[in-house]
Coordinates of C-alpha atoms in Angstrom, one line a residue:
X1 CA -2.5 -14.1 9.7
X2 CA -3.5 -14.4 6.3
X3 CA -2.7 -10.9 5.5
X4 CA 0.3 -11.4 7.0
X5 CA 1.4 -14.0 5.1
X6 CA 0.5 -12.8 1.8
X7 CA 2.6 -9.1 2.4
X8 CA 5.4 -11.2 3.9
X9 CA 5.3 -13.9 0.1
X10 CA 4.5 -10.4 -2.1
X11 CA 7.8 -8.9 -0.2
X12 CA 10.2 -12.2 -0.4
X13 CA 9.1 -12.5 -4.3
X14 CA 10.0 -9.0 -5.3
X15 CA 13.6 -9.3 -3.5
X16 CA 14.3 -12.4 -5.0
X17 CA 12.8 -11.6 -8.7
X18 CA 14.9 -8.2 -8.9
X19 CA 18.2 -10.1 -7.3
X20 CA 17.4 -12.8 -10.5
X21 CA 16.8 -10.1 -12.6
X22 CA 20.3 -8.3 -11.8
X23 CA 21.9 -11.4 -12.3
X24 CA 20.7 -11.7 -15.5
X25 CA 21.0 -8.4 -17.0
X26 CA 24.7 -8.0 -15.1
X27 CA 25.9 -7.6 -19.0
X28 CA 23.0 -5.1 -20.3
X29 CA 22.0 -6.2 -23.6
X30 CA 18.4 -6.0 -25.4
X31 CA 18.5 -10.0 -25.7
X32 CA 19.3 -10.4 -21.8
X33 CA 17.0 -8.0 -20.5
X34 CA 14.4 -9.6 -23.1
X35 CA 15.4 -13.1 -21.6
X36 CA 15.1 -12.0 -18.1
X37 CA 11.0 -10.2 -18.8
X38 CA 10.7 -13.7 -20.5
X39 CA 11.9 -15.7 -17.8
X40 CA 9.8 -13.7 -14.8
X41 CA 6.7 -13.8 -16.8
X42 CA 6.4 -17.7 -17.2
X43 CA 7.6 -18.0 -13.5
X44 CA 5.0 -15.9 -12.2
X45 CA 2.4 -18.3 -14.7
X46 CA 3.5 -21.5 -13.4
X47 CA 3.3 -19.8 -10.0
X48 CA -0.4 -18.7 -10.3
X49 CA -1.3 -22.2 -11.9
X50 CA 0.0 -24.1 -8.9
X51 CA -1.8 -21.6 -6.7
X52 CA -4.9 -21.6 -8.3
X53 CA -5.3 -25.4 -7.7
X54 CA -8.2 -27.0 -5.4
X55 CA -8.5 -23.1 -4.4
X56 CA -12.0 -23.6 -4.3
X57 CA -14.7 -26.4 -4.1
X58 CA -17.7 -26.4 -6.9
X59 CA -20.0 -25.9 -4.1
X60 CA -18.9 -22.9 -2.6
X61 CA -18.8 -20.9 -6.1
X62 CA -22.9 -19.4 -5.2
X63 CA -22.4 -19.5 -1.2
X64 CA -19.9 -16.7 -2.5
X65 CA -22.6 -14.9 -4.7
X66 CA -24.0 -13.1 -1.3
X67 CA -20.4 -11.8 -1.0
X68 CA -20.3 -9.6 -4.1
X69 CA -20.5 -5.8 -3.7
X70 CA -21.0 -3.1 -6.5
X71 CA -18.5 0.0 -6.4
X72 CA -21.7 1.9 -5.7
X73 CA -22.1 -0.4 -2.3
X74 CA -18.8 -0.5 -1.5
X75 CA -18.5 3.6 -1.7
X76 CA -22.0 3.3 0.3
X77 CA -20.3 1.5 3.1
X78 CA -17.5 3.9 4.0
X79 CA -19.0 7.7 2.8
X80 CA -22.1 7.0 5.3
X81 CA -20.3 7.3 8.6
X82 CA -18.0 10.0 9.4
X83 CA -14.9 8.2 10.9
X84 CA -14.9 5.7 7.7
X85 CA -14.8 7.9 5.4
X86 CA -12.2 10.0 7.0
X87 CA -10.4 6.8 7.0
X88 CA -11.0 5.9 3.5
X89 CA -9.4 9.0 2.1
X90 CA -6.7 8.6 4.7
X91 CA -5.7 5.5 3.4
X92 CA -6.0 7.1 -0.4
X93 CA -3.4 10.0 0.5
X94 CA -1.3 7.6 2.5
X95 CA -1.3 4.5 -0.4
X96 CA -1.1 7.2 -3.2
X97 CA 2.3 8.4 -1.3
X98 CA 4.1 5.1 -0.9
X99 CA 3.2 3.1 -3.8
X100 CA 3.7 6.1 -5.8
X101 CA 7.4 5.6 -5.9
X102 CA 6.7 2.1 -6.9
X103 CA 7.8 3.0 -11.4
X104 CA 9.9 5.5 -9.9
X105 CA 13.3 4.7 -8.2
X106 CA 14.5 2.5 -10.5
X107 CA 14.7 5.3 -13.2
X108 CA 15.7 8.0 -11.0
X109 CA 18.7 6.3 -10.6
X110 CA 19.5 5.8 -13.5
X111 CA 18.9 9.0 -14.9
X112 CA 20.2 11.3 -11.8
X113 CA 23.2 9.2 -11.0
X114 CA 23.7 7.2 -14.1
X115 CA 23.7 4.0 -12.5
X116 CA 23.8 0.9 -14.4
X117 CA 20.3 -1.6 -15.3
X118 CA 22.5 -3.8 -12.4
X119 CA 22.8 -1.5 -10.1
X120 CA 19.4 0.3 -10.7
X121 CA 17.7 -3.9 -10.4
X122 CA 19.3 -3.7 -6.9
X123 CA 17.2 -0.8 -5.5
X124 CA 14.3 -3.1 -5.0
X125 CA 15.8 -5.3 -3.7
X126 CA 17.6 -3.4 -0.9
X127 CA 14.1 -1.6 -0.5
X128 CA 12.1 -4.9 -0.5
X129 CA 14.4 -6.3 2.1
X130 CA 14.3 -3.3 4.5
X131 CA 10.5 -3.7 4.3
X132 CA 10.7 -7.3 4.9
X133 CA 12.5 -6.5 8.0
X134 CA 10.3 -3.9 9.2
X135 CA 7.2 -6.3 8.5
X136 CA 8.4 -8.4 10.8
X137 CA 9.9 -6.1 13.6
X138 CA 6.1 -4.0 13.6
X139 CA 4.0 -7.1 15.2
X140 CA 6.6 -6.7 18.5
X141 CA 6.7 -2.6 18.3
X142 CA 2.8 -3.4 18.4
X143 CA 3.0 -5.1 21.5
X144 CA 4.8 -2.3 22.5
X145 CA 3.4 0.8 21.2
X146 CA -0.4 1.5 19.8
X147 CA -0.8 0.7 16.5
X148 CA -1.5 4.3 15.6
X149 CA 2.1 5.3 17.1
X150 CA 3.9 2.5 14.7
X151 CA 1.7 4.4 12.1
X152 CA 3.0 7.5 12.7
X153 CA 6.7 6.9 13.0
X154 CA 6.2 4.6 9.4
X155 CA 4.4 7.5 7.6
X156 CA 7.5 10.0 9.4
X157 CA 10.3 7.8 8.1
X158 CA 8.5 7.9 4.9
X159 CA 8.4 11.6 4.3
X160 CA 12.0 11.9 5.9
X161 CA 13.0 9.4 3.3
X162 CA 10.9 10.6 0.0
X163 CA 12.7 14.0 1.0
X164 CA 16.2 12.7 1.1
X165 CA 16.4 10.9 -1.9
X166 CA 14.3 14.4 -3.5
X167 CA 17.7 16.2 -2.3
X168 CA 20.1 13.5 -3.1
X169 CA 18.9 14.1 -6.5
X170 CA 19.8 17.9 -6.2
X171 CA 23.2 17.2 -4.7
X172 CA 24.2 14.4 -7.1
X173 CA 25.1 12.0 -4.0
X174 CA 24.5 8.0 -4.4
X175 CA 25.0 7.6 -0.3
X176 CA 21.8 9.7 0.4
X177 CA 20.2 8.2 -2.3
X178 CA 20.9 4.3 -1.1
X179 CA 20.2 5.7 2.8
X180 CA 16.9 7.0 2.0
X181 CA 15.6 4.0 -0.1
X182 CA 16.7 2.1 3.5
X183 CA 14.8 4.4 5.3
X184 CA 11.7 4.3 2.8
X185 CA 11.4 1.0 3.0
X186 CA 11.5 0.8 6.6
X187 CA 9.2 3.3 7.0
X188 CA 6.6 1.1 4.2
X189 CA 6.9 -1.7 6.1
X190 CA 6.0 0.1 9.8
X191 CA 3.2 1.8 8.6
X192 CA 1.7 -1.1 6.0
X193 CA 1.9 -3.5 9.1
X194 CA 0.1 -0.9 11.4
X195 CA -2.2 0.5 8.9
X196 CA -3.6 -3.3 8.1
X197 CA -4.1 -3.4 12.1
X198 CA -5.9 -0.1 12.0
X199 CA -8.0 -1.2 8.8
X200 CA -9.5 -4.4 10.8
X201 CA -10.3 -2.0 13.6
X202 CA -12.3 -0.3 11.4
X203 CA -14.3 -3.0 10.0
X204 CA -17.7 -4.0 11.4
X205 CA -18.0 -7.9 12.1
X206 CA -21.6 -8.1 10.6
X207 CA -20.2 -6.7 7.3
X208 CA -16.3 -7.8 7.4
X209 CA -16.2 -8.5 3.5
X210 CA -17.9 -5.2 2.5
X211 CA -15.1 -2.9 4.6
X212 CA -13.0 -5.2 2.8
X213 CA -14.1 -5.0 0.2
X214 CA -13.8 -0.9 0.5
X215 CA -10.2 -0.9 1.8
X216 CA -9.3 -3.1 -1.5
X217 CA -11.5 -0.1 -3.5
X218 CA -9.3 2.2 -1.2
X219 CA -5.5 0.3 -2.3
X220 CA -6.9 0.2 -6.3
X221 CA -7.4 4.2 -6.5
X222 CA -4.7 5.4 -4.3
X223 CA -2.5 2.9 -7.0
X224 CA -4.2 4.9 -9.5
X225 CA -3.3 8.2 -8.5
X226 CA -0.5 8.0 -7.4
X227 CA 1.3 6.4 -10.6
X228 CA -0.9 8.8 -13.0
X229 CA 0.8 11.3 -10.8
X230 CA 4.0 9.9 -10.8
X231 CA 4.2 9.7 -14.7
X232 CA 2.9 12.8 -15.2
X233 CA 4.1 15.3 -12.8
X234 CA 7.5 13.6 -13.8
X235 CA 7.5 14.3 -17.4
X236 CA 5.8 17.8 -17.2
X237 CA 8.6 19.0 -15.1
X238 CA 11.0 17.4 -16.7
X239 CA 9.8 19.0 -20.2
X240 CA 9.5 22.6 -18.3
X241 CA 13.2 22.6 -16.9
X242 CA 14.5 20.3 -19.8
X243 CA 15.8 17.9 -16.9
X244 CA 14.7 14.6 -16.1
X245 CA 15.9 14.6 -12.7
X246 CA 14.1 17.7 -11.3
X247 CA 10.9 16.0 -12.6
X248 CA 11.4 13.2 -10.1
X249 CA 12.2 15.1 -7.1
X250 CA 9.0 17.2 -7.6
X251 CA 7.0 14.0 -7.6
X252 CA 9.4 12.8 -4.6
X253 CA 8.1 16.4 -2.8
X254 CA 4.5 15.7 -3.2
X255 CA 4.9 12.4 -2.0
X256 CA 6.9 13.6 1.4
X257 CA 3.4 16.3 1.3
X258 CA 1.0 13.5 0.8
X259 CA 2.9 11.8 3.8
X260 CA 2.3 15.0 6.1
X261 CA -1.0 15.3 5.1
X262 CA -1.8 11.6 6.5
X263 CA 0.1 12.4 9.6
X264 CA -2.7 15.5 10.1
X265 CA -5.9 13.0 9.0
X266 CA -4.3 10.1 11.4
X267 CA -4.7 12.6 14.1
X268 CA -8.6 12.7 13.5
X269 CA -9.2 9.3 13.0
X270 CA -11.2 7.7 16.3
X271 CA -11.7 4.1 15.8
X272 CA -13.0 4.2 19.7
X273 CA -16.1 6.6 18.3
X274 CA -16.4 4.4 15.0
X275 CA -16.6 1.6 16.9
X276 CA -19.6 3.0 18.9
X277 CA -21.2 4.4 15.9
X278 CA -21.5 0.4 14.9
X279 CA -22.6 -0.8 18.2
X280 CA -25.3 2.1 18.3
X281 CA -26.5 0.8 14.9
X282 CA -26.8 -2.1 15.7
X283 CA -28.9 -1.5 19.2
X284 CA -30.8 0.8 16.8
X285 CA -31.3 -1.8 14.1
X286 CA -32.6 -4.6 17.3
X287 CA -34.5 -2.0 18.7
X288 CA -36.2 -1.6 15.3
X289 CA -36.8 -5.5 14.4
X290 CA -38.4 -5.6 18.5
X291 CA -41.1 -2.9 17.5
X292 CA -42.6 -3.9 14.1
X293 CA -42.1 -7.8 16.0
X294 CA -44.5 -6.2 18.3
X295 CA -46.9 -4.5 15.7
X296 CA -47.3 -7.3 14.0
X297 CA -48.1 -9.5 17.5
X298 CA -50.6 -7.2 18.2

């Protein structure tokens, strides 16, 4: 629920910050778009203030010390069984895919269909909302469908969607543009929704906050990679072909391959086998404490 919520706040303040910020900037001037950075920065301050208030007691500041992990842990906790670590680079490829795209769309348009900063603002927004929607409509297609099928058709309407707006590019067309930002961020919200589900499926109760923990390690370095890759695959292609288009829909292709290439790992991932991996474990690990109990009875 938690989760939940925070996706669902994260979605609603990015559609209504770029709808504020294409009001603002609806006459493009230095001085407005200057006024409109100003005025989302010191709302997003007074915003984190207000949150960070009574977020914590005094005395829960060293029950929390037990609850920090290294990088070296975290990494520990995921390469050391099979069906976790498959999972971990699985979410990598996936995240590296869709949040990609994130420094991305905004300028394409612009530059492939010289749209104005307006226009351009508004991308988000239809994007954001389309996700919004599909946020909320994944908890019934869950009820519905297994969580790895709403996976699959998210990460599917994702690729379909990278690869239309790659082409729209191409074809110099703003309606297959617009249709596959819809699609995209239909296809985000499907498989964010059903990947979250399949992440707490593949999290052991006795060490909740270290998977956690190495899902959040997963989200910060497919971020990483895939806006390094964004940025630079962009520009070298852009310099090679002396286009700045073409540049985009290459990194729009790898994307749609990234996508594919989740679809394959998702097809390997058990969470029935990782989940008896745990339980064995832990028989193991009582088995073990029951024996040197014993030695040392005797």
């Amino acid at each position: 629920l938690t989760i939940a919520v925070m996706f669902f706040m994260m979605i609603v303040g990015i559609i209504i910050t770029a709808i504020g910020v294409g009001r603002v900037v609806e006459t493009y001037s230095l001085e407005t778009l200057t006024r409109a950075f100003q005025g989302v920065g010191i709302t997003a301050l007074i915003l984190g203030v207000i949150g960070l208030i009574r977020l914590e007691s005094r005395s829960s500041q060293t029950s929390g010390e037990s609850e920090r992990y290294s990088w070296t842990e975290l990494g520990r906790a995921v390469l050391g069984k099979p069906q976790s670590r498959l999972f971990f680079v699985y979410l990598v490829v996936l995240l590296a895919a869709l949040l990609g795209q994130d420094v991305l769309l905004e300028p394409f348009g612009a530059q492939a269909f010289g749209l104005s900063v307006e226009a351009t603002t508004r991308i988000t927004s239809i994007w954001g909302t389309c996700m919004l929607i599909a946020l909320l409509a994944a908890g019934w297609l869950q009820r519905r469908f297994s969580k790895r099928m709403v996976a699959k058709v998210g990460a599917w309407a994702a690729m379909i969607a990278f690869l239309g707006i790659g082409i729209s590019g191409l074809i110099t067309n703003t309606s297959v543009f617009y249709a596959g930002v819809v699609v995209l961020g239909i296809g985000t919200g499907l498989s964010t929704v059903a990947n979250l589900s399949l992440m707490l499926d593949m999290t052991t109760v006795e060490n909740v906050g270290l998977f956690i923990g190495a899902w959040g390690m997963a989200n910060a370095v497919s971020r990483l990679i895939g806006q390094l890759m964004s940025g630079v695959v962009r520009d070298i292609f852009s310099a090679l072909v002396s286009s700045q288009a073409f540049g985009y829909v290459v990194v729009f292709g790898i994307e749609a391959a990234f996508l594919a290439l989740s679809l394959v790992m998702l097809r390997a991932i058990n969470v029935v086998a990782f989940q008896e991996q745990a339980a064995s474990e832990r028989t193991d690990l009582v088995e073990h404490a029951v024996l040197m109990s014993d030695a040392l009875g005797n």
